[in-house]
Amino acid sequence: MRPYRLGLTGSVGMGKSTTAGLFAEAGVPAWDADAAVHRLYAAGGGGAAEVAALAPEAVVAGEVDRDRLWKAVAADPGLLARLEARVHPLVAEDRARFEAAHSEAEILLFDIPLLYETGAQAWLDGVLVVTAPAAVQRRRVLERPGMTEALLERVLARQMPDAEKRSRATFVIATDRGVEAARAAVLALLARLRKETANA
């Protein structure tokens, strides 16, 4: 029997990275979509060549310069979709390698920031959405170096609203009550999933 595929997502500042760390702490193998893209965009990564074909100015010394890529995308509204069409298959290959390497695990975690926006729920067995009140989210994000109100609004505009994510989720964990409460919620969810998969 293959592992249970649990997707993890949440809007910016909702505590997704912290929650992913709690799953790792509990021994659950995790695949991080952002980390996969970073690997692909590094020198020698297949994604760098794909970006160079569409936006050569965004590739410096064989690797993708994120600032230059962002500027290229801002200047050409159609560029993002063309890039995604080339890079997404490479990300899917990276994910398949991860699954093959952990085929004996009971549960696998897939940390995907734009999970619903990219339709990833179609191949997952369940989706966990992490959430927090809007005021907490805003405070967390604006405390980050270089973050501004304007940049936060741009990020939020790309993401599905939190309420909609929660309405679609299989599971929801609130992260505004501290790390210990989140840890307890993660462990309870893992116990539930292990029991359900054992009885399936």
Coordinates of C-alpha atoms in Angstrom, one line a residue:
M1 CA 0.0 0.0 0.0
R2 CA 1.4 3.4 -0.9
P3 CA 1.8 6.2 1.7
Y4 CA -1.0 8.6 2.6
R5 CA -0.3 11.9 0.7
L6 CA -1.0 14.8 3.0
G7 CA -0.8 18.3 1.5
L8 CA 0.1 21.2 3.6
T9 CA -0.7 24.8 2.7
G10 CA -1.7 28.2 4.1
S11 CA -1.5 31.8 3.2
V12 CA 1.6 33.8 3.9
G13 CA 2.3 34.3 7.6
M14 CA 0.0 31.5 8.7
G15 CA 2.7 29.3 10.2
K16 CA 3.1 26.8 7.4
S17 CA 6.9 26.5 7.7
T18 CA 6.7 26.0 11.5
T19 CA 4.0 23.4 11.1
A20 CA 6.1 21.6 8.4
G21 CA 8.9 21.5 10.9
L22 CA 6.6 19.8 13.5
F23 CA 5.8 17.1 11.0
A24 CA 9.5 16.6 10.3
E25 CA 10.1 16.5 14.1
A26 CA 7.5 13.7 14.2
G27 CA 9.5 11.7 11.6
V28 CA 7.2 12.4 8.6
P29 CA 9.2 12.7 5.3
A30 CA 8.4 16.0 3.7
W31 CA 8.6 17.4 0.2
D32 CA 8.8 21.2 -0.1
A33 CA 7.7 22.7 -3.4
D34 CA 9.6 25.9 -2.9
A35 CA 12.8 24.0 -2.1
A36 CA 12.3 21.9 -5.3
V37 CA 12.1 25.1 -7.4
H38 CA 15.2 26.5 -5.7
R39 CA 17.1 23.3 -6.6
L40 CA 15.9 23.6 -10.2
Y41 CA 16.8 27.2 -10.4
A42 CA 20.4 26.7 -9.0
A43 CA 23.4 26.3 -11.3
G44 CA 23.1 23.0 -13.2
G45 CA 19.4 22.7 -12.3
G46 CA 17.0 21.9 -15.2
G47 CA 14.8 24.9 -14.4
A48 CA 17.6 27.4 -15.0
A49 CA 17.9 26.3 -18.6
E50 CA 14.1 26.6 -19.1
V51 CA 14.1 30.1 -17.6
A52 CA 17.0 31.1 -19.8
A53 CA 15.1 30.1 -22.9
L54 CA 12.2 32.6 -22.0
A55 CA 13.9 35.3 -19.9
P56 CA 17.7 35.1 -20.5
E57 CA 18.2 38.3 -18.5
A58 CA 17.0 36.5 -15.4
V59 CA 19.8 33.9 -15.4
V60 CA 23.3 35.0 -14.1
A61 CA 26.3 32.6 -13.9
G62 CA 24.0 29.7 -14.8
E63 CA 21.5 30.2 -12.0
V64 CA 18.2 32.1 -11.8
D65 CA 18.3 35.5 -10.1
R66 CA 14.9 35.8 -8.4
D67 CA 14.9 39.6 -8.4
R68 CA 15.6 39.7 -12.1
L69 CA 13.0 37.0 -12.8
W70 CA 10.4 39.0 -10.8
K71 CA 11.2 42.1 -12.8
A72 CA 10.9 40.1 -16.1
V73 CA 7.5 38.7 -15.0
A74 CA 6.3 42.2 -14.0
A75 CA 7.2 43.5 -17.4
D76 CA 5.5 40.7 -19.4
P77 CA 2.1 39.6 -18.1
G78 CA 2.2 36.4 -20.1
L79 CA 5.6 35.3 -19.0
L80 CA 4.6 33.6 -15.7
A81 CA 2.2 31.2 -17.4
R82 CA 4.9 30.3 -20.1
L83 CA 7.5 29.7 -17.3
E84 CA 5.1 27.5 -15.3
A85 CA 4.3 25.4 -18.3
R86 CA 8.1 24.6 -18.6
V87 CA 9.0 24.4 -15.0
H88 CA 6.0 22.5 -13.5
P89 CA 6.8 19.2 -15.2
L90 CA 10.3 19.4 -13.7
V91 CA 8.9 20.0 -10.3
A92 CA 6.6 17.0 -10.8
E93 CA 9.6 14.8 -11.6
D94 CA 11.3 16.0 -8.4
R95 CA 8.2 15.1 -6.4
A96 CA 8.1 11.6 -8.1
R97 CA 11.7 11.0 -7.1
F98 CA 10.8 11.9 -3.5
E99 CA 7.9 9.6 -3.4
A100 CA 9.9 6.7 -4.8
A101 CA 12.6 7.3 -2.2
H102 CA 10.0 7.1 0.6
S103 CA 7.6 4.4 -0.7
E104 CA 7.7 2.5 2.6
A105 CA 6.5 5.5 4.7
E106 CA 3.0 5.5 6.2
I107 CA 2.5 9.2 5.6
L108 CA 4.2 11.7 3.3
L109 CA 3.9 15.5 3.7
F110 CA 3.7 17.8 0.6
D111 CA 4.4 21.4 1.6
I112 CA 2.9 23.5 -1.3
P113 CA 2.3 27.2 -0.8
L114 CA 0.0 27.5 -3.9
L115 CA -1.6 24.1 -3.4
Y116 CA -5.2 25.0 -4.5
E117 CA -4.0 27.6 -6.9
T118 CA -2.1 24.9 -8.9
G119 CA -4.7 22.1 -8.5
A120 CA -2.5 19.9 -6.4
Q121 CA -5.4 18.7 -4.4
A122 CA -6.3 16.4 -7.3
W123 CA -3.5 14.0 -6.5
L124 CA -3.4 14.3 -2.7
D125 CA -5.3 12.1 -0.3
G126 CA -6.0 15.0 2.1
V127 CA -5.2 18.7 2.6
L128 CA -4.2 20.4 5.9
V129 CA -4.6 24.2 5.9
V130 CA -2.9 26.2 8.6
T131 CA -4.6 29.4 9.6
A132 CA -4.5 32.3 12.0
P133 CA -6.5 35.5 12.5
A134 CA -5.8 38.2 9.8
A135 CA -4.3 40.6 12.4
V136 CA -1.8 37.9 13.5
Q137 CA -1.0 37.1 9.9
R138 CA -0.4 40.7 9.1
R139 CA 1.9 41.3 12.1
R140 CA 4.0 38.2 11.4
V141 CA 4.5 39.1 7.7
L142 CA 5.3 42.8 8.3
E143 CA 8.0 41.7 10.9
R144 CA 9.9 40.1 8.1
P145 CA 13.0 42.0 6.7
G146 CA 12.2 44.0 3.6
M147 CA 8.4 43.4 3.8
T148 CA 6.1 46.3 3.2
E149 CA 2.3 46.7 3.2
A150 CA 2.4 47.1 -0.6
L151 CA 4.4 43.9 -1.1
L152 CA 2.2 42.0 1.3
E153 CA -0.9 43.1 -0.7
R154 CA 0.8 41.8 -3.9
V155 CA 1.5 38.4 -2.3
L156 CA -2.0 38.1 -0.9
A157 CA -3.5 38.9 -4.3
R158 CA -1.8 35.8 -5.8
Q159 CA -3.1 33.6 -3.0
M160 CA -6.6 32.1 -2.5
P161 CA -8.3 33.8 0.5
D162 CA -7.8 32.0 3.8
A163 CA -11.6 31.5 4.3
E164 CA -11.8 29.7 1.0
K165 CA -8.8 27.5 1.7
R166 CA -10.3 26.5 5.1
S167 CA -13.7 25.7 3.4
R168 CA -11.9 23.3 1.0
A169 CA -9.6 21.7 3.6
T170 CA -9.7 18.2 4.9
F171 CA -8.1 19.3 8.1
V172 CA -7.4 22.7 9.7
I173 CA -4.9 23.7 12.3
A174 CA -4.8 27.1 14.0
T175 CA -1.3 28.4 14.7
D176 CA -2.1 31.5 16.9
R177 CA -2.1 29.6 20.2
G178 CA 1.6 28.8 20.3
V179 CA 4.0 26.1 19.1
E180 CA 3.0 23.6 21.8
A181 CA -0.7 23.7 20.8
A182 CA 0.3 23.3 17.1
R183 CA 2.5 20.4 18.0
A184 CA -0.3 18.7 19.9
A185 CA -2.6 19.2 16.9
V186 CA -0.1 17.8 14.5
L187 CA 0.5 14.7 16.7
A188 CA -3.3 14.2 17.0
L189 CA -3.7 14.4 13.3
L190 CA -0.9 11.9 12.6
A191 CA -2.4 9.5 15.1
R192 CA -5.8 9.8 13.4
L193 CA -4.3 9.3 9.9
R194 CA -2.3 6.3 11.0
K195 CA -5.4 4.7 12.6
E196 CA -7.4 5.3 9.4
T197 CA -4.8 4.0 7.0
A198 CA -4.3 0.9 9.2
N199 CA -8.0 0.2 9.0
A200 CA -8.3 1.0 5.2

